[in-house]
PDB file of C-alpha atoms in Angstrom:
ATOM      1  CA  MET A   1      -1.569 -26.057  17.157  1.00 68.00           C
ATOM      2  CA  ILE A   2      -0.397 -22.969  19.015  1.00 78.00           C
ATOM      3  CA  SER A   3      -0.364 -22.763  22.800  1.00 82.00           C
ATOM      4  CA  PRO A   4      -3.029 -20.546  24.413  1.00 85.00           C
ATOM      5  CA  ALA A   5      -0.323 -18.408  26.021  1.00 85.00           C
ATOM      6  CA  CYS A   6       1.306 -17.704  22.646  1.00 86.00           C
ATOM      7  CA  ARG A   7      -2.039 -16.959  21.023  1.00 87.00           C
ATOM      8  CA  ASP A   8      -2.910 -14.523  23.813  1.00 90.00           C
ATOM      9  CA  ALA A   9       0.491 -12.851  23.478  1.00 89.00           C
ATOM     10  CA  LEU A  10      -0.006 -12.522  19.736  1.00 89.00           C
ATOM     11  CA  GLU A  11      -3.414 -10.866  20.159  1.00 91.00           C
ATOM     12  CA  HIS A  12      -2.047  -8.454  22.775  1.00 90.00           C
ATOM     13  CA  TRP A  13       0.796  -7.506  20.423  1.00 90.00           C
ATOM     14  CA  LEU A  14      -1.603  -6.885  17.555  1.00 89.00           C
ATOM     15  CA  ALA A  15      -3.799  -4.777  19.841  1.00 88.00           C
ATOM     16  CA  HIS A  16      -0.696  -2.805  20.784  1.00 85.00           C
ATOM     17  CA  LEU A  17       0.097  -2.158  17.119  1.00 82.00           C
ATOM     18  CA  GLY A  18      -3.475  -1.240  16.306  1.00 77.00           C
ATOM     19  CA  GLY A  19      -3.964   0.999  19.317  1.00 70.00           C
ATOM     20  CA  LEU A  20      -0.672   2.788  19.878  1.00 62.00           C
ATOM     21  CA  ARG A  21       0.793   2.691  16.380  1.00 55.00           C
ATOM     22  CA  ASP A  22      -2.511   2.907  14.511  1.00 57.00           C
ATOM     23  CA  ALA A  23      -1.498   0.109  12.122  1.00 65.00           C
ATOM     24  CA  ALA A  24      -3.881  -0.505   9.227  1.00 70.00           C
ATOM     25  CA  ASP A  25      -6.265  -3.500   9.373  1.00 76.00           C
ATOM     26  CA  ASN A  26      -4.605  -5.094   6.328  1.00 78.00           C
ATOM     27  CA  THR A  27      -1.214  -4.771   8.012  1.00 82.00           C
ATOM     28  CA  LEU A  28      -2.476  -6.404  11.207  1.00 85.00           C
ATOM     29  CA  THR A  29      -4.038  -9.252   9.225  1.00 88.00           C
ATOM     30  CA  ALA A  30      -0.763  -9.874   7.382  1.00 89.00           C
ATOM     31  CA  TYR A  31       1.248  -9.747  10.635  1.00 91.00           C
ATOM     32  CA  ARG A  32      -1.122 -12.179  12.347  1.00 92.00           C
ATOM     33  CA  GLY A  33      -0.777 -14.665   9.502  1.00 92.00           C
ATOM     34  CA  ASP A  34       3.013 -14.332   9.420  1.00 93.00           C
ATOM     35  CA  VAL A  35       3.484 -14.906  13.155  1.00 92.00           C
ATOM     36  CA  VAL A  36       0.906 -17.714  13.290  1.00 92.00           C
ATOM     37  CA  ASP A  37       2.818 -19.500  10.493  1.00 92.00           C
ATOM     38  CA  PHE A  38       6.053 -19.055  12.455  1.00 92.00           C
ATOM     39  CA  LEU A  39       4.563 -20.391  15.698  1.00 90.00           C
ATOM     40  CA  ALA A  40       2.918 -23.293  13.869  1.00 89.00           C
ATOM     41  CA  PHE A  41       6.266 -24.241  12.322  1.00 91.00           C
ATOM     42  CA  MET A  42       7.959 -24.182  15.738  1.00 89.00           C
ATOM     43  CA  THR A  43       5.211 -26.433  17.128  1.00 86.00           C
ATOM     44  CA  GLN A  44       5.893 -28.960  14.368  1.00 87.00           C
ATOM     45  CA  HIS A  45       9.655 -28.433  14.597  1.00 87.00           C
ATOM     46  CA  PHE A  46       9.751 -29.309  18.300  1.00 84.00           C
ATOM     47  CA  GLY A  47       6.917 -31.818  18.257  1.00 79.00           C
ATOM     48  CA  SER A  48       4.632 -29.948  20.672  1.00 74.00           C
ATOM     49  CA  PRO A  49       3.019 -26.535  21.173  1.00 71.00           C
ATOM     50  CA  GLN A  50       5.575 -23.995  22.353  1.00 68.00           C
ATOM     51  CA  GLY A  51       4.729 -21.848  25.381  1.00 78.00           C
ATOM     52  CA  LEU A  52       6.217 -18.431  26.056  1.00 81.00           C
ATOM     53  CA  GLY A  53       9.135 -19.971  27.932  1.00 81.00           C
ATOM     54  CA  ALA A  54      10.033 -22.191  24.983  1.00 82.00           C
ATOM     55  CA  LEU A  55       9.914 -19.235  22.600  1.00 84.00           C
ATOM     56  CA  ALA A  56      12.685 -17.630  24.632  1.00 85.00           C
ATOM     57  CA  GLU A  57      14.898 -20.669  23.939  1.00 87.00           C
ATOM     58  CA  ILE A  58      14.701 -20.576  20.143  1.00 89.00           C
ATOM     59  CA  THR A  59      18.173 -20.720  18.619  1.00 91.00           C
ATOM     60  CA  THR A  60      19.816 -19.433  15.476  1.00 92.00           C
ATOM     61  CA  GLY A  61      19.568 -22.954  14.063  1.00 92.00           C
ATOM     62  CA  ASP A  62      15.827 -23.011  14.676  1.00 91.00           C
ATOM     63  CA  MET A  63      15.475 -19.726  12.826  1.00 92.00           C
ATOM     64  CA  ARG A  64      17.462 -21.091   9.891  1.00 93.00           C
ATOM     65  CA  ALA A  65      15.259 -24.182   9.809  1.00 93.00           C
ATOM     66  CA  TRP A  66      12.097 -22.020   9.695  1.00 93.00           C
ATOM     67  CA  MET A  67      13.467 -19.786   6.949  1.00 93.00           C
ATOM     68  CA  ALA A  68      14.657 -22.758   4.889  1.00 93.00           C
ATOM     69  CA  ALA A  69      11.305 -24.531   5.218  1.00 93.00           C
ATOM     70  CA  THR A  70       9.436 -21.353   4.306  1.00 92.00           C
ATOM     71  CA  ARG A  71      11.523 -20.868   1.157  1.00 91.00           C
ATOM     72  CA  ALA A  72      11.147 -24.558   0.273  1.00 92.00           C
ATOM     73  CA  GLY A  73       7.383 -24.095   0.523  1.00 90.00           C
ATOM     74  CA  GLY A  74       7.492 -21.632  -2.351  1.00 89.00           C
ATOM     75  CA  THR A  75       7.689 -18.334  -0.470  1.00 88.00           C
ATOM     76  CA  GLY A  76       9.798 -15.763  -2.300  1.00 88.00           C
ATOM     77  CA  ALA A  77      12.623 -13.753  -0.794  1.00 87.00           C
ATOM     78  CA  ARG A  78      10.539 -10.582  -0.561  1.00 84.00           C
ATOM     79  CA  SER A  79       7.672 -12.341   1.235  1.00 89.00           C
ATOM     80  CA  LEU A  80      10.071 -14.122   3.584  1.00 90.00           C
ATOM     81  CA  ALA A  81      11.678 -10.794   4.431  1.00 90.00           C
ATOM     82  CA  ARG A  82       8.235  -9.437   5.350  1.00 90.00           C
ATOM     83  CA  LYS A  83       7.474 -12.500   7.486  1.00 92.00           C
ATOM     84  CA  LEU A  84      10.806 -12.199   9.277  1.00 92.00           C
ATOM     85  CA  SER A  85      10.149  -8.525   9.932  1.00 92.00           C
ATOM     86  CA  ALA A  86       6.798  -9.392  11.546  1.00 92.00           C
ATOM     87  CA  VAL A  87       8.364 -12.113  13.701  1.00 92.00           C
ATOM     88  CA  LYS A  88      11.147  -9.772  14.826  1.00 93.00           C
ATOM     89  CA  SER A  89       8.626  -7.088  15.732  1.00 92.00           C
ATOM     90  CA  PHE A  90       6.618  -9.608  17.767  1.00 92.00           C
ATOM     91  CA  TYR A  91       9.744 -10.868  19.519  1.00 92.00           C
ATOM     92  CA  THR A  92      10.954  -7.363  20.337  1.00 92.00           C
ATOM     93  CA  TRP A  93       7.627  -6.640  22.030  1.00 92.00           C
ATOM     94  CA  LEU A  94       7.493 -10.049  23.756  1.00 90.00           C
ATOM     95  CA  ALA A  95      11.091  -9.951  25.012  1.00 89.00           C
ATOM     96  CA  GLU A  96      10.522  -6.574  26.657  1.00 89.00           C
ATOM     97  CA  ARG A  97       7.543  -7.927  28.591  1.00 88.00           C
ATOM     98  CA  GLN A  98       8.873 -11.402  29.398  1.00 87.00           C
ATOM     99  CA  GLY A  99      12.413 -10.265  30.187  1.00 88.00           C
ATOM    100  CA  PHE A 100      14.351 -12.633  27.923  1.00 88.00           C
ATOM    101  CA  GLU A 101      17.107 -12.147  25.364  1.00 87.00           C
ATOM    102  CA  ALA A 102      15.858 -12.404  21.779  1.00 86.00           C
ATOM    103  CA  THR A 103      19.224 -12.190  20.019  1.00 89.00           C
ATOM    104  CA  ALA A 104      18.804 -15.445  18.071  1.00 89.00           C
ATOM    105  CA  VAL A 105      15.629 -14.166  16.438  1.00 90.00           C
ATOM    106  CA  LEU A 106      16.601 -10.533  16.028  1.00 91.00           C
ATOM    107  CA  SER A 107      19.978 -11.387  14.482  1.00 91.00           C
ATOM    108  CA  ALA A 108      18.450 -13.536  11.743  1.00 90.00           C
ATOM    109  CA  ARG A 109      19.430 -12.029   8.406  1.00 89.00           C
ATOM    110  CA  SER A 110      16.748 -11.002   5.988  1.00 85.00           C
ATOM    111  CA  PRO A 111      17.120 -12.599   2.539  1.00 83.00           C
ATOM    112  CA  LYS A 112      18.342 -10.309  -0.188  1.00 79.00           C
ATOM    113  CA  PHE A 113      15.993  -9.474  -3.011  1.00 68.00           C
ATOM    114  CA  GLN A 114      15.884  -7.076  -5.912  1.00 65.00           C
ATOM    115  CA  LYS A 115      13.658  -4.153  -5.060  1.00 64.00           C
ATOM    116  CA  LYS A 116      10.965  -3.630  -7.649  1.00 65.00           C
ATOM    117  CA  LEU A 117      10.854  -0.101  -8.963  1.00 60.00           C
ATOM    118  CA  PRO A 118       7.500   1.569  -9.567  1.00 61.00           C
ATOM    119  CA  ARG A 119       6.084   1.045 -13.052  1.00 80.00           C
ATOM    120  CA  PRO A 120       4.320   4.270 -13.984  1.00 84.00           C
ATOM    121  CA  LEU A 121       2.308   4.799 -17.137  1.00 89.00           C
ATOM    122  CA  ALA A 122       3.480   7.248 -19.755  1.00 88.00           C
ATOM    123  CA  GLU A 123       1.502  10.492 -19.798  1.00 90.00           C
ATOM    124  CA  ASP A 124      -0.410   9.604 -22.956  1.00 93.00           C
ATOM    125  CA  ALA A 125      -1.129   6.116 -21.590  1.00 93.00           C
ATOM    126  CA  ALA A 126      -2.489   7.550 -18.340  1.00 93.00           C
ATOM    127  CA  LYS A 127      -4.815   9.855 -20.281  1.00 93.00           C
ATOM    128  CA  ALA A 128      -5.876   7.015 -22.581  1.00 95.00           C
ATOM    129  CA  MET A 129      -6.617   4.830 -19.550  1.00 95.00           C
ATOM    130  CA  ILE A 130      -9.010   7.428 -18.139  1.00 94.00           C
ATOM    131  CA  GLU A 131     -10.751   7.798 -21.491  1.00 94.00           C
ATOM    132  CA  THR A 132     -11.013   4.057 -22.110  1.00 96.00           C
ATOM    133  CA  VAL A 133     -12.293   3.157 -18.642  1.00 96.00           C
ATOM    134  CA  GLU A 134     -15.466   5.070 -19.522  1.00 94.00           C
ATOM    135  CA  TYR A 135     -16.380   2.488 -22.160  1.00 94.00           C
ATOM    136  CA  GLN A 136     -16.182  -0.551 -19.869  1.00 94.00           C
ATOM    137  CA  SER A 137     -19.758  -0.167 -18.651  1.00 93.00           C
ATOM    138  CA  THR A 138     -23.060   0.211 -20.491  1.00 92.00           C
ATOM    139  CA  SER A 139     -24.472   2.215 -17.584  1.00 95.00           C
ATOM    140  CA  ASP A 140     -23.805   5.946 -17.899  1.00 96.00           C
ATOM    141  CA  TRP A 141     -23.564   6.566 -14.156  1.00 97.00           C
ATOM    142  CA  VAL A 142     -21.277   3.566 -13.559  1.00 96.00           C
ATOM    143  CA  ALA A 143     -19.024   4.711 -16.408  1.00 96.00           C
ATOM    144  CA  ALA A 144     -18.927   8.219 -14.926  1.00 97.00           C
ATOM    145  CA  ARG A 145     -18.142   6.764 -11.517  1.00 97.00           C
ATOM    146  CA  ASP A 146     -15.225   4.701 -12.793  1.00 97.00           C
ATOM    147  CA  VAL A 147     -13.827   7.681 -14.697  1.00 97.00           C
ATOM    148  CA  ALA A 148     -14.136   9.820 -11.550  1.00 97.00           C
ATOM    149  CA  VAL A 149     -12.264   7.280  -9.408  1.00 97.00           C
ATOM    150  CA  VAL A 150      -9.450   6.807 -11.930  1.00 96.00           C
ATOM    151  CA  THR A 151      -9.141  10.570 -12.452  1.00 95.00           C
ATOM    152  CA  VAL A 152      -8.860  11.121  -8.702  1.00 94.00           C
ATOM    153  CA  LEU A 153      -6.199   8.407  -8.438  1.00 93.00           C
ATOM    154  CA  TYR A 154      -4.078   9.973 -11.151  1.00 92.00           C
ATOM    155  CA  GLY A 155      -4.897  13.623 -10.469  1.00 86.00           C
ATOM    156  CA  CYS A 156      -4.392  13.500  -6.700  1.00 87.00           C
ATOM    157  CA  GLY A 157      -1.955  10.602  -6.254  1.00 86.00           C
ATOM    158  CA  LEU A 158      -4.259   8.772  -3.856  1.00 89.00           C
ATOM    159  CA  ARG A 159      -4.138   5.131  -2.895  1.00 89.00           C
ATOM    160  CA  ILE A 160      -7.227   3.230  -4.030  1.00 92.00           C
ATOM    161  CA  SER A 161      -8.275   2.779  -0.382  1.00 91.00           C
ATOM    162  CA  GLU A 162      -7.987   6.542   0.167  1.00 91.00           C
ATOM    163  CA  ALA A 163     -10.089   7.374  -2.885  1.00 94.00           C
ATOM    164  CA  LEU A 164     -12.784   4.882  -1.902  1.00 94.00           C
ATOM    165  CA  GLY A 165     -12.638   6.219   1.645  1.00 93.00           C
ATOM    166  CA  LEU A 166     -13.974   9.607   0.541  1.00 95.00           C
ATOM    167  CA  THR A 167     -17.489  10.342   1.758  1.00 95.00           C
ATOM    168  CA  GLY A 168     -20.438  12.405   0.638  1.00 94.00           C
ATOM    169  CA  GLY A 169     -19.166  15.073   3.002  1.00 93.00           C
ATOM    170  CA  ASP A 170     -16.151  15.553   0.736  1.00 93.00           C
ATOM    171  CA  ALA A 171     -18.369  16.512  -2.229  1.00 92.00           C
ATOM    172  CA  PRO A 172     -18.260  18.656  -4.162  1.00 93.00           C
ATOM    173  CA  LEU A 173     -14.507  18.200  -4.004  1.00 93.00           C
ATOM    174  CA  PRO A 174     -12.770  21.286  -2.597  1.00 91.00           C
ATOM    175  CA  ALA A 175      -9.587  22.851  -3.917  1.00 90.00           C
ATOM    176  CA  VAL A 176      -7.639  20.711  -1.459  1.00 88.00           C
ATOM    177  CA  LEU A 177      -8.431  17.419   0.279  1.00 87.00           C
ATOM    178  CA  ARG A 178      -7.321  16.439   3.770  1.00 88.00           C
ATOM    179  CA  ILE A 179      -6.364  12.778   3.477  1.00 86.00           C
ATOM    180  CA  THR A 180      -5.544  10.386   6.322  1.00 84.00           C
ATOM    181  CA  GLY A 181      -3.219   7.721   4.963  1.00 79.00           C
ATOM    182  CA  LYS A 182      -1.158   4.853   6.334  1.00 75.00           C
ATOM    183  CA  GLY A 183      -0.335   5.007  10.011  1.00 70.00           C
ATOM    184  CA  GLY A 184      -2.846   7.802  10.516  1.00 75.00           C
ATOM    185  CA  LYS A 185      -0.543  10.229   8.724  1.00 78.00           C
ATOM    186  CA  GLU A 186      -2.523  13.236   7.496  1.00 82.00           C
ATOM    187  CA  ARG A 187      -1.659  15.225   4.401  1.00 86.00           C
ATOM    188  CA  ILE A 188      -3.104  17.982   2.247  1.00 85.00           C
ATOM    189  CA  VAL A 189      -3.616  17.137  -1.438  1.00 86.00           C
ATOM    190  CA  PRO A 190      -4.543  19.678  -4.136  1.00 86.00           C
ATOM    191  CA  VAL A 191      -7.472  18.675  -6.335  1.00 89.00           C
ATOM    192  CA  LEU A 192      -7.195  19.371 -10.046  1.00 88.00           C
ATOM    193  CA  PRO A 193     -10.197  20.929 -11.847  1.00 92.00           C
ATOM    194  CA  ALA A 194     -10.389  17.808 -14.028  1.00 93.00           C
ATOM    195  CA  ALA A 195     -10.843  15.631 -10.934  1.00 92.00           C
ATOM    196  CA  ARG A 196     -13.539  17.924  -9.527  1.00 94.00           C
ATOM    197  CA  ALA A 197     -15.340  17.968 -12.867  1.00 96.00           C
ATOM    198  CA  ALA A 198     -15.240  14.151 -13.144  1.00 96.00           C
ATOM    199  CA  VAL A 199     -16.670  13.740  -9.650  1.00 96.00           C
ATOM    200  CA  ASP A 200     -19.366  16.374 -10.315  1.00 96.00           C
ATOM    201  CA  ARG A 201     -20.456  14.524 -13.452  1.00 97.00           C
ATOM    202  CA  TYR A 202     -20.619  11.249 -11.538  1.00 97.00           C
ATOM    203  CA  LEU A 203     -22.715  12.856  -8.787  1.00 96.00           C
ATOM    204  CA  ASP A 204     -25.132  14.302 -11.365  1.00 96.00           C
ATOM    205  CA  LEU A 205     -25.734  10.831 -12.807  1.00 97.00           C
ATOM    206  CA  CYS A 206     -25.555   8.696  -9.648  1.00 96.00           C
ATOM    207  CA  PRO A 207     -29.032   7.328  -8.783  1.00 96.00           C
ATOM    208  CA  HIS A 208     -28.187   6.916  -5.104  1.00 95.00           C
ATOM    209  CA  PRO A 209     -28.627   9.890  -2.730  1.00 92.00           C
ATOM    210  CA  GLN A 210     -25.415  11.381  -1.430  1.00 89.00           C
ATOM    211  CA  GLU A 211     -25.245  11.362   2.348  1.00 92.00           C
ATOM    212  CA  THR A 212     -22.564  13.090   4.390  1.00 93.00           C
ATOM    213  CA  ASP A 213     -21.392   9.943   6.175  1.00 93.00           C
ATOM    214  CA  ALA A 214     -21.954   7.535   3.276  1.00 94.00           C
ATOM    215  CA  PRO A 215     -19.234   6.573   0.770  1.00 95.00           C
ATOM    216  CA  LEU A 216     -18.790   9.047  -2.059  1.00 96.00           C
ATOM    217  CA  PHE A 217     -18.304   6.268  -4.596  1.00 97.00           C
ATOM    218  CA  ARG A 218     -21.132   3.725  -4.585  1.00 96.00           C
ATOM    219  CA  GLY A 219     -21.545   0.214  -5.863  1.00 95.00           C
ATOM    220  CA  VAL A 220     -24.403  -0.663  -8.210  1.00 95.00           C
ATOM    221  CA  ARG A 221     -26.732  -1.443  -5.294  1.00 93.00           C
ATOM    222  CA  GLY A 222     -25.738   1.685  -3.390  1.00 94.00           C
ATOM    223  CA  GLY A 223     -23.236   0.175  -0.976  1.00 94.00           C
ATOM    224  CA  PRO A 224     -19.527   1.027  -0.765  1.00 94.00           C
ATOM    225  CA  LEU A 225     -17.648   0.566  -4.032  1.00 95.00           C
ATOM    226  CA  ASN A 226     -15.246  -2.375  -3.927  1.00 94.00           C
ATOM    227  CA  ALA A 227     -11.707  -1.766  -5.167  1.00 94.00           C
ATOM    228  CA  SER A 228     -11.898  -4.941  -7.256  1.00 94.00           C
ATOM    229  CA  ILE A 229     -14.487  -3.260  -9.498  1.00 95.00           C
ATOM    230  CA  ILE A 230     -12.034  -0.494 -10.407  1.00 96.00           C
ATOM    231  CA  ARG A 231      -9.223  -3.008 -10.888  1.00 95.00           C
ATOM    232  CA  LYS A 232     -11.450  -4.996 -13.258  1.00 95.00           C
ATOM    233  CA  ALA A 233     -12.418  -1.900 -15.269  1.00 96.00           C
ATOM    234  CA  MET A 234      -8.752  -0.932 -15.592  1.00 95.00           C
ATOM    235  CA  ALA A 235      -7.813  -4.489 -16.573  1.00 95.00           C
ATOM    236  CA  GLN A 236     -10.349  -4.394 -19.399  1.00 95.00           C
ATOM    237  CA  ALA A 237      -9.158  -0.954 -20.496  1.00 95.00           C
ATOM    238  CA  ARG A 238      -5.480  -1.890 -20.504  1.00 94.00           C
ATOM    239  CA  ALA A 239      -6.264  -4.991 -22.587  1.00 94.00           C
ATOM    240  CA  GLN A 240      -7.866  -2.749 -25.198  1.00 95.00           C
ATOM    241  CA  LEU A 241      -4.948  -0.313 -25.069  1.00 95.00           C
ATOM    242  CA  GLY A 242      -2.274  -3.013 -25.144  1.00 94.00           C
ATOM    243  CA  LEU A 243      -0.810  -1.893 -21.821  1.00 92.00           C
ATOM    244  CA  PRO A 244       1.058  -4.284 -19.496  1.00 90.00           C
ATOM    245  CA  ALA A 245      -0.470  -5.939 -16.422  1.00 90.00           C
ATOM    246  CA  THR A 246       1.368  -3.377 -14.281  1.00 88.00           C
ATOM    247  CA  ALA A 247      -1.156  -0.708 -15.381  1.00 91.00           C
ATOM    248  CA  THR A 248      -3.130  -0.950 -12.130  1.00 92.00           C
ATOM    249  CA  PRO A 249      -4.826   1.614  -9.865  1.00 92.00           C
ATOM    250  CA  HIS A 250      -1.619   1.863  -7.835  1.00 89.00           C
ATOM    251  CA  ALA A 251       0.348   2.522 -11.021  1.00 89.00           C
ATOM    252  CA  LEU A 252      -1.665   5.724 -11.430  1.00 90.00           C
ATOM    253  CA  ARG A 253      -0.323   6.898  -8.075  1.00 86.00           C
ATOM    254  CA  HIS A 254       3.203   6.163  -9.280  1.00 84.00           C
ATOM    255  CA  SER A 255       2.398   7.992 -12.504  1.00 86.00           C
ATOM    256  CA  PHE A 256       1.193  11.027 -10.554  1.00 85.00           C
ATOM    257  CA  ALA A 257       4.548  11.236  -8.742  1.00 81.00           C
ATOM    258  CA  THR A 258       6.705  10.460 -11.768  1.00 81.00           C
ATOM    259  CA  HIS A 259       5.021  13.003 -14.018  1.00 81.00           C
ATOM    260  CA  LEU A 260       5.352  15.682 -11.323  1.00 80.00           C
ATOM    261  CA  LEU A 261       9.038  14.842 -11.034  1.00 74.00           C
ATOM    262  CA  GLU A 262       9.502  14.983 -14.797  1.00 74.00           C
ATOM    263  CA  ALA A 263       7.874  18.423 -14.836  1.00 75.00           C
ATOM    264  CA  GLY A 264      10.433  19.677 -12.320  1.00 72.00           C
ATOM    265  CA  GLY A 265       8.543  18.980  -9.111  1.00 69.00           C
ATOM    266  CA  ASP A 266      10.514  19.042  -5.855  1.00 69.00           C
ATOM    267  CA  LEU A 267      11.117  15.592  -4.383  1.00 67.00           C
ATOM    268  CA  ARG A 268      10.349  16.745  -0.836  1.00 71.00           C
ATOM    269  CA  ALA A 269       7.061  18.285  -1.970  1.00 71.00           C
ATOM    270  CA  ILE A 270       6.152  15.065  -3.795  1.00 71.00           C
ATOM    271  CA  GLN A 271       6.898  13.162  -0.578  1.00 71.00           C
ATOM    272  CA  GLU A 272       4.345  15.314   1.231  1.00 71.00           C
ATOM    273  CA  LEU A 273       1.747  14.868  -1.509  1.00 72.00           C
ATOM    274  CA  LEU A 274       2.144  11.086  -1.436  1.00 72.00           C
ATOM    275  CA  GLY A 275       2.162  10.883   2.345  1.00 67.00           C
ATOM    276  CA  HIS A 276       5.415   8.926   2.530  1.00 64.00           C
ATOM    277  CA  ALA A 277       6.931   8.834   6.006  1.00 61.00           C
ATOM    278  CA  SER A 278      10.446   8.622   4.584  1.00 65.00           C
ATOM    279  CA  LEU A 279      12.034  10.468   1.706  1.00 60.00           C
ATOM    280  CA  SER A 280      13.847   7.255   0.767  1.00 63.00           C
ATOM    281  CA  THR A 281      10.485   5.764  -0.244  1.00 61.00           C
ATOM    282  CA  THR A 282       9.817   8.693  -2.538  1.00 62.00           C
ATOM    283  CA  GLN A 283      13.344   8.508  -3.927  1.00 62.00           C
ATOM    284  CA  ALA A 284      12.421   5.216  -5.589  1.00 65.00           C
ATOM    285  CA  TYR A 285      10.657   7.311  -8.207  1.00 61.00           C
ATOM    286  CA  THR A 286      13.945   8.943  -9.200  1.00 56.00           C
ATOM    287  CA  ALA A 287      15.175   5.604 -10.532  1.00 55.00           C
ATOM    288  CA  VAL A 288      12.273   5.533 -12.959  1.00 54.00           C
ATOM    289  CA  ASP A 289      13.535   8.483 -14.956  1.00 56.00           C
ATOM    290  CA  THR A 290      17.277   8.683 -14.448  1.00 59.00           C
ATOM    291  CA  ALA A 291      17.754  10.131 -17.944  1.00 61.00           C
ATOM    292  CA  HIS A 292      15.508  13.075 -17.078  1.00 59.00           C
ATOM    293  CA  LEU A 293      17.344  13.698 -13.804  1.00 58.00           C
ATOM    294  CA  MET A 294      20.716  13.636 -15.555  1.00 65.00           C
ATOM    295  CA  GLU A 295      19.389  16.095 -18.115  1.00 66.00           C
ATOM    296  CA  VAL A 296      18.340  18.468 -15.318  1.00 60.00           C
ATOM    297  CA  TYR A 297      21.713  17.970 -13.609  1.00 66.00           C
ATOM    298  CA  ASN A 298      23.699  18.706 -16.760  1.00 73.00           C
ATOM    299  CA  ARG A 299      21.608  21.757 -17.509  1.00 69.00           C
ATOM    300  CA  ALA A 300      21.524  23.231 -13.999  1.00 67.00           C
ATOM    301  CA  HIS A 301      24.733  22.316 -12.174  1.00 66.00           C
ATOM    302  CA  PRO A 302      27.477  24.997 -12.411  1.00 73.00           C
ATOM    303  CA  LYS A 303      30.178  22.335 -12.907  1.00 66.00           C
ATOM    304  CA  ALA A 304      28.218  20.215 -15.379  1.00 57.00           C
TER     305      ALA A 304
END
């Protein structure tokens, strides 16, 4: 049970994130769940629903109790770190409006965890994935659709949500796409001829009329294509190819970046193509192919 005042504050905070910061719906849903879990724990911890005044009195010990209980409930360090980040963000916003000191919450230390590096596919595996996805459906137009989606993911480095967000107005695909990604960040992405050709073939076979404002990629009944359909097709293809479970739609985006880097692509340019707000996010890809980077270093640096 959460007090009405806390629930109202939570909804106002989420509206603030969604309106001013243009946070994605999935992000807002995750934040709501994280903060609701925190408030629910505090209600149980203190034996009664906590109003806004009580939230201002939470101590370092209370924070430790919440974090310990969350870990004991099976939540991993990475997920707890995300939950703590959401709670801190909520408290920062709340403290500014209620005029209290939130040091106990904001000083809580995030648990340490090993950052997972991207797991890209090798070039031949990425090509084999595209070829094999075609044989996961007995319907020619569905097979062409799945190939088109996977080719766009790998050829343009799009997130699955971005690819499925394309509309009939984007077809035929131009030489460059204007993509709006996370946080409303807009970027320009070149479109390879292979991606344009795959989409053209899909459009030729698709039985549903293409409308400017309708989704480019359609489900069997003509509605928007669900990402789970592409994940399932890739899961079947990777089983046939003997690829690991990490060979997902998002892995194709990692592969796009890694293969550009291996071919001598500039890290800053790759950052722009991926739509990363920070170069440090893009730099994670450098850890994937340290041997290649050292080879470039030894070959190019005057003192190597």
